[in-house]
GROMACS .gro file of C-alpha atoms in nm:
model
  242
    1UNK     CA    1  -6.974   7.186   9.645
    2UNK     CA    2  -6.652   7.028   9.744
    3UNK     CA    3  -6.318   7.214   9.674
    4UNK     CA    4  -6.185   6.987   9.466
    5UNK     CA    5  -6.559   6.935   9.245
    6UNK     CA    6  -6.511   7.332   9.211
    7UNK     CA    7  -6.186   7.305   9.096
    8UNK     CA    8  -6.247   7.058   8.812
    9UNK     CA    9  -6.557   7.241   8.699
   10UNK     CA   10  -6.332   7.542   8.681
   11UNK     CA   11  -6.104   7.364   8.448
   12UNK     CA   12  -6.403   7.218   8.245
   13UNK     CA   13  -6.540   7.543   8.191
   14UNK     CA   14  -6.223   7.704   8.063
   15UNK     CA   15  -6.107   7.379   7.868
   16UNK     CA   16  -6.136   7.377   7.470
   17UNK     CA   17  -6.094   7.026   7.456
   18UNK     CA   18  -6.175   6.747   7.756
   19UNK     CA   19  -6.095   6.392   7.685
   20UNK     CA   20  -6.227   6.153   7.999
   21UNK     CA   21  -5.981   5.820   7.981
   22UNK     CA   22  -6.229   5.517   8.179
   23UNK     CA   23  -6.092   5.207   8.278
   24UNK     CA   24  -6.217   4.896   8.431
   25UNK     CA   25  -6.313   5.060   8.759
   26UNK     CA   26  -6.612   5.220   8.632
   27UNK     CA   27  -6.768   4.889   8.525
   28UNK     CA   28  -6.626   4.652   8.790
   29UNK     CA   29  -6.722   4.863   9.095
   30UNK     CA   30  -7.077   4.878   8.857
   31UNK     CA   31  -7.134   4.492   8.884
   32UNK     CA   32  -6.964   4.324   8.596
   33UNK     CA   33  -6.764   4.011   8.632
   34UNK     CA   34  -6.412   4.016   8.495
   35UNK     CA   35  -6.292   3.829   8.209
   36UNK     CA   36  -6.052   3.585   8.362
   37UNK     CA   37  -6.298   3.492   8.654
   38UNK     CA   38  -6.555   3.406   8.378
   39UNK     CA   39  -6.334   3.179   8.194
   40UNK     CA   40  -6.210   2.976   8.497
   41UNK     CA   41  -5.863   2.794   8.475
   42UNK     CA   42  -5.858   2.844   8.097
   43UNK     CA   43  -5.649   3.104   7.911
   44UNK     CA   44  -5.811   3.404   7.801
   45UNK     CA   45  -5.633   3.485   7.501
   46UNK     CA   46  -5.684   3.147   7.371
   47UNK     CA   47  -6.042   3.190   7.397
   48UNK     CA   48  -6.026   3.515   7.267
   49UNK     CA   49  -5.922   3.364   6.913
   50UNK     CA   50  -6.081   3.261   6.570
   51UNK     CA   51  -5.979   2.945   6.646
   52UNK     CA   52  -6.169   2.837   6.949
   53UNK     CA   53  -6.452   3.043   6.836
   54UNK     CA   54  -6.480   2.775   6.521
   55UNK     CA   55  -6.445   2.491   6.762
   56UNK     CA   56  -6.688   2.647   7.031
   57UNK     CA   57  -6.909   2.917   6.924
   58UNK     CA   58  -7.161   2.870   7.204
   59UNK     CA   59  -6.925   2.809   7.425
   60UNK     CA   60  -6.751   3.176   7.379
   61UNK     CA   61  -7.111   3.349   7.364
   62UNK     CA   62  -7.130   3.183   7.713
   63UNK     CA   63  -6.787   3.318   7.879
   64UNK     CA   64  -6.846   3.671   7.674
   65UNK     CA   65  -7.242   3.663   7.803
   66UNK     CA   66  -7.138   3.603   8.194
   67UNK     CA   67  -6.815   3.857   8.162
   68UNK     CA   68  -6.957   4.106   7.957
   69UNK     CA   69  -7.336   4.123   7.806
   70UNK     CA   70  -7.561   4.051   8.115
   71UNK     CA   71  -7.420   4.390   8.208
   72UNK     CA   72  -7.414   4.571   7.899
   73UNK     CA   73  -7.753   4.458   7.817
   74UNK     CA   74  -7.976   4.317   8.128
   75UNK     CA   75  -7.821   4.597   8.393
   76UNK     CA   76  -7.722   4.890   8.114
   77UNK     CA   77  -7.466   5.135   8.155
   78UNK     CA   78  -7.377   5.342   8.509
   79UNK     CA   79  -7.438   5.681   8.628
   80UNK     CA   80  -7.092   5.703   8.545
   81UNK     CA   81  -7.156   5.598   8.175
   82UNK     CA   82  -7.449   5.863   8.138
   83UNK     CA   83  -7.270   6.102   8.306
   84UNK     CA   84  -7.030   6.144   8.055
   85UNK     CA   85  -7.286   6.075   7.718
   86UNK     CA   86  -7.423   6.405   7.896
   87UNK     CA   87  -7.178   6.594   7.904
   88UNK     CA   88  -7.055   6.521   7.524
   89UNK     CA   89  -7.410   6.597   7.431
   90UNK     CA   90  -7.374   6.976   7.599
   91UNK     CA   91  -7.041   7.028   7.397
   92UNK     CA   92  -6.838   6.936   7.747
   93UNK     CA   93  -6.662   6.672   7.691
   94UNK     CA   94  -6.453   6.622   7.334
   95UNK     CA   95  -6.423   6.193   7.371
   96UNK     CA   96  -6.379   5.907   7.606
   97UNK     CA   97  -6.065   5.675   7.519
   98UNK     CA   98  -6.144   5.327   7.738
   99UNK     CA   99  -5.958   5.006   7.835
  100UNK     CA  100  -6.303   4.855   7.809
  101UNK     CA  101  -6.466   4.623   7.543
  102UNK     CA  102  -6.775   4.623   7.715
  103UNK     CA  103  -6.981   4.915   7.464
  104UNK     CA  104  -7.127   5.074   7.793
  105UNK     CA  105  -7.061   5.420   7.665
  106UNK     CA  106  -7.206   5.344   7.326
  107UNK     CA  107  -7.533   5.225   7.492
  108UNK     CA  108  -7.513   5.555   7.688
  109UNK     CA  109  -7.515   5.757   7.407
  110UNK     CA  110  -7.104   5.849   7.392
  111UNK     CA  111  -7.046   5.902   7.005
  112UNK     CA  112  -6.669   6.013   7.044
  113UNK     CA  113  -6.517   5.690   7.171
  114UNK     CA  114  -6.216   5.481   7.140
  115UNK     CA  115  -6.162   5.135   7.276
  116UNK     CA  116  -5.837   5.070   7.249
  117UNK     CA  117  -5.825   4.709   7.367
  118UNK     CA  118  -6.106   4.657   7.089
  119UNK     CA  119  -6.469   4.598   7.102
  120UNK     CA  120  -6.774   4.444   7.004
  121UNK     CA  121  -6.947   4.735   6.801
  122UNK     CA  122  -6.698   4.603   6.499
  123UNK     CA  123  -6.712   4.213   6.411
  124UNK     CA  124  -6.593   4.030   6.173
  125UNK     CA  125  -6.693   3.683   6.028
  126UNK     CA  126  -6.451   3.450   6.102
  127UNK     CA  127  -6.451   3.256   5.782
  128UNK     CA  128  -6.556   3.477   5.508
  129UNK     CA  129  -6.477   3.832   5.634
  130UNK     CA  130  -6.764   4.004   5.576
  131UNK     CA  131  -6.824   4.293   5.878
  132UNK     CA  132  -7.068   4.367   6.097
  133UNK     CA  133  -7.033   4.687   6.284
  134UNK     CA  134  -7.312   4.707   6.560
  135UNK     CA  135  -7.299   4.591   6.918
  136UNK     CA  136  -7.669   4.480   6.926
  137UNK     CA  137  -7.578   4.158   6.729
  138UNK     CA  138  -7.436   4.051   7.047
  139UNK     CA  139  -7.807   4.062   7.184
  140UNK     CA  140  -7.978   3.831   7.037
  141UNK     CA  141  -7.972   3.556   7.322
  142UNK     CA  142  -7.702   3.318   7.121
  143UNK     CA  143  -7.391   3.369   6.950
  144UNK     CA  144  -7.370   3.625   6.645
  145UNK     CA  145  -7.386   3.473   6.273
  146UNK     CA  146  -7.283   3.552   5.990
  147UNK     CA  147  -7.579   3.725   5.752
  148UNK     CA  148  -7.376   3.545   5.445
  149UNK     CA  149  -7.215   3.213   5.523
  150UNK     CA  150  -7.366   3.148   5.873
  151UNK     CA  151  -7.000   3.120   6.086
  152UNK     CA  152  -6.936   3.263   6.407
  153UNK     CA  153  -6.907   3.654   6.428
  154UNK     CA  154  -6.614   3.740   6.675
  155UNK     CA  155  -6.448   4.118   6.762
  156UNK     CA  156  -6.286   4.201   6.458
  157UNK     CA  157  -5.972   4.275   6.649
  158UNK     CA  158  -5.920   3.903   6.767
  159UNK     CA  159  -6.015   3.780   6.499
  160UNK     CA  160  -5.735   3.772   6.267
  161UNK     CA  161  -5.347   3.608   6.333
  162UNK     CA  162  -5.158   3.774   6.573
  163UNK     CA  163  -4.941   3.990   6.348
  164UNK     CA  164  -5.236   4.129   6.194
  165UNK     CA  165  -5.446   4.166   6.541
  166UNK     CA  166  -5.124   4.351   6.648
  167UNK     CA  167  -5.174   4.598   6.371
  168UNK     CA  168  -5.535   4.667   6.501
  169UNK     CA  169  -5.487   4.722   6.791
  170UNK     CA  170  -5.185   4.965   6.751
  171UNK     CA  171  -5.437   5.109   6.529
  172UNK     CA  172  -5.663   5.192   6.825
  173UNK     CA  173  -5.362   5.297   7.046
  174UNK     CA  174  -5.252   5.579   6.804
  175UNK     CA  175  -5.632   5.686   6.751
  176UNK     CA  176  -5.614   5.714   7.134
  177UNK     CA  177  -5.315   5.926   7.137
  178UNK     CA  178  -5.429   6.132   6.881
  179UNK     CA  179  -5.723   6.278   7.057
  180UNK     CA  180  -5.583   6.308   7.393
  181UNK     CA  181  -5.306   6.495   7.189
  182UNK     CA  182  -5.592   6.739   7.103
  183UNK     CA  183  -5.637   6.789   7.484
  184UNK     CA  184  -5.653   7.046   7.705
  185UNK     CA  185  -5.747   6.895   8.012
  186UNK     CA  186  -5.731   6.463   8.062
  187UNK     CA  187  -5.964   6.331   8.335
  188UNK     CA  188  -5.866   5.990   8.453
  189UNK     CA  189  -6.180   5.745   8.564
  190UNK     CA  190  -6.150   5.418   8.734
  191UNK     CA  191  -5.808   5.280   8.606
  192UNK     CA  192  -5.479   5.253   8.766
  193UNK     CA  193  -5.332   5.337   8.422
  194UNK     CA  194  -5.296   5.023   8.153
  195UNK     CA  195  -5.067   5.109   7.893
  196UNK     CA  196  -5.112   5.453   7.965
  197UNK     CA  197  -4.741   5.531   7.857
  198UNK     CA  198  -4.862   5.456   7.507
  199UNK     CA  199  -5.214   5.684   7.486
  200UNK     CA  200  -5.063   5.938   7.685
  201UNK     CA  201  -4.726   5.968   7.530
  202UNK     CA  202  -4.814   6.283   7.296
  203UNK     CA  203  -5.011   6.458   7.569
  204UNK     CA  204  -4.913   6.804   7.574
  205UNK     CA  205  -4.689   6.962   7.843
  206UNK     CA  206  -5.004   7.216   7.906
  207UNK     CA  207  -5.247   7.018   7.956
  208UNK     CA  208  -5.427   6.980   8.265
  209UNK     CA  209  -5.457   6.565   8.411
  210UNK     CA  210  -5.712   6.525   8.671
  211UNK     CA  211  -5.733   6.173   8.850
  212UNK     CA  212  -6.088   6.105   9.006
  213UNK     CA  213  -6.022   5.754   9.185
  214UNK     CA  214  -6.152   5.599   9.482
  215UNK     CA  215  -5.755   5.460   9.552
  216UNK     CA  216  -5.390   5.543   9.473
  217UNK     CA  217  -5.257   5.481   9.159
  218UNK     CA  218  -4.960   5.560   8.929
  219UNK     CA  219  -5.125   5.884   8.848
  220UNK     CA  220  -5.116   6.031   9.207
  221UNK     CA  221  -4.795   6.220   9.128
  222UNK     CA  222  -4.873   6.309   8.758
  223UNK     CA  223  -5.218   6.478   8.885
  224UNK     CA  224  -5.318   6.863   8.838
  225UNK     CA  225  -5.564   6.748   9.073
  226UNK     CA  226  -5.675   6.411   9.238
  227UNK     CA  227  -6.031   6.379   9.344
  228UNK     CA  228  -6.089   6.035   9.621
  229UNK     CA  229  -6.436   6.030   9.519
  230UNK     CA  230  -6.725   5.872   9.354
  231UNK     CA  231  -6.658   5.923   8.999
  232UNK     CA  232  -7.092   5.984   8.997
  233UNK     CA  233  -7.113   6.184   9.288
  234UNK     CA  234  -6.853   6.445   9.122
  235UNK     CA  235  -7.030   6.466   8.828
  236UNK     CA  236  -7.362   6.522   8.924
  237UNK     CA  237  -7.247   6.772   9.203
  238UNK     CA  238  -7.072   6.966   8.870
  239UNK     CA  239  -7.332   6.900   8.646
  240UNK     CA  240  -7.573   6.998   8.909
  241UNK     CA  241  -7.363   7.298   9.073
  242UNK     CA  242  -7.402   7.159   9.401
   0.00000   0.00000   0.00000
């Protein structure tokens, strides 16, 4: 095994508490389109909103299916993904806090996880309210409907005004914070660090921050440890003791 595997597994084995934070690395590099590419010229927050889902519901199921559910649903999660609902399941890993929308560590089998940008395992209706909170309503080959009045179902976090949407997703960003206060030892997965100043903010002065990352990012320098690797090849040489 690689020094620097060793090393990590060292701190995994003495941590109380690991958080992994993923970004869009681990599903980009895995195949999935981004967001703007998928809508073209057109704005992606206005497409993100209640009100263009009411004007074009199949339309958005379209631009969400190409940027986001071919991949969660047709390819499935990545090692990477599996990886980490693995180690939770042994009692290794405390959470993931993700950048991503996408559900891929839902569908892995994650059950501690925080998307802090929102995501489609909570929906709301867009006219009367009413909730849906499963992702798999998003797999039914044409846009989600309401159960009770029959509109559109859209993330409940862009679903509302903006004040309100706001709210939410400060919501999710102090949820974040919170657990990766709890940490004893941060590993950083595929992101060059979106509003990481805001989940990382109340991360104790103790705690370990490992950075596994193909490139250089803003992290290099805050790093216990930075790993230029595969995020799967690291895991399964730990997980494997190889």
């Amino acid at each position: 095994m690689r020094n620097e595997y060793r090393q990590l597994k060292e701190y995994m084995d003495k941590s109380q508490k690991t958080v992994a934070v993923t970004g869009a690395g681990i599903s980009y590099l895995y195949g999935m389109r981004r967001l703007k590419t998928s809508v073209g010229m057109m704005n992606y927050r206005k497409v993100f909103s209640a009100s263009y889902v009411r004007k074009n519901p199949e339309k958005f199921y379209e631009i969400i299916k190409d940027a986001f559910l071919d991949a969660t649903f047709v390819k499935g999660p990545s090692i990477v993904h599996r990886q980490l609902a693995e180690l939770e399941a042994q009692g290794k890993l405390y959470g993931v806090v993700t950048q991503n929308m996408d559900c891929l560590h839902t569908v892995a089998g994650s059950k501690n996880v925080i998307e802090f940008q929102g995501t489609f395992r909570e929906n709301v209706c867009i006219d009367c309210g009413a909730r849906q909170d499963d992702y798999r309503i998003w797999n039914q080959g044409h846009m989600p409907r309401c159960e009770k009045c029959g509109a559109p179902m859209m993330p409940a976090c862009f679903a509302s005004d903006m004040r309100s949407r706001g709210g939410a997703m400060q919501d999710k960003m102090r949820q974040a914070a919170d657990m990766i206060s709890e940490a004893d030892l941060v590993i950083i997965i595929g992101t060059t660090g979106f509003r990481s100043e805001e989940y990382l903010s109340r991360m104790r002065q103790d705690t370990r921050l490992v950075q596994i990352n193909l490139s250089e990012t803003q992290f290099d320098s805050m790093a216990d440890l930075n790993i230029r690797a595969d995020a799967g090849e690291v895991f399964d040489a730990i997980m494997n003791e190889r």
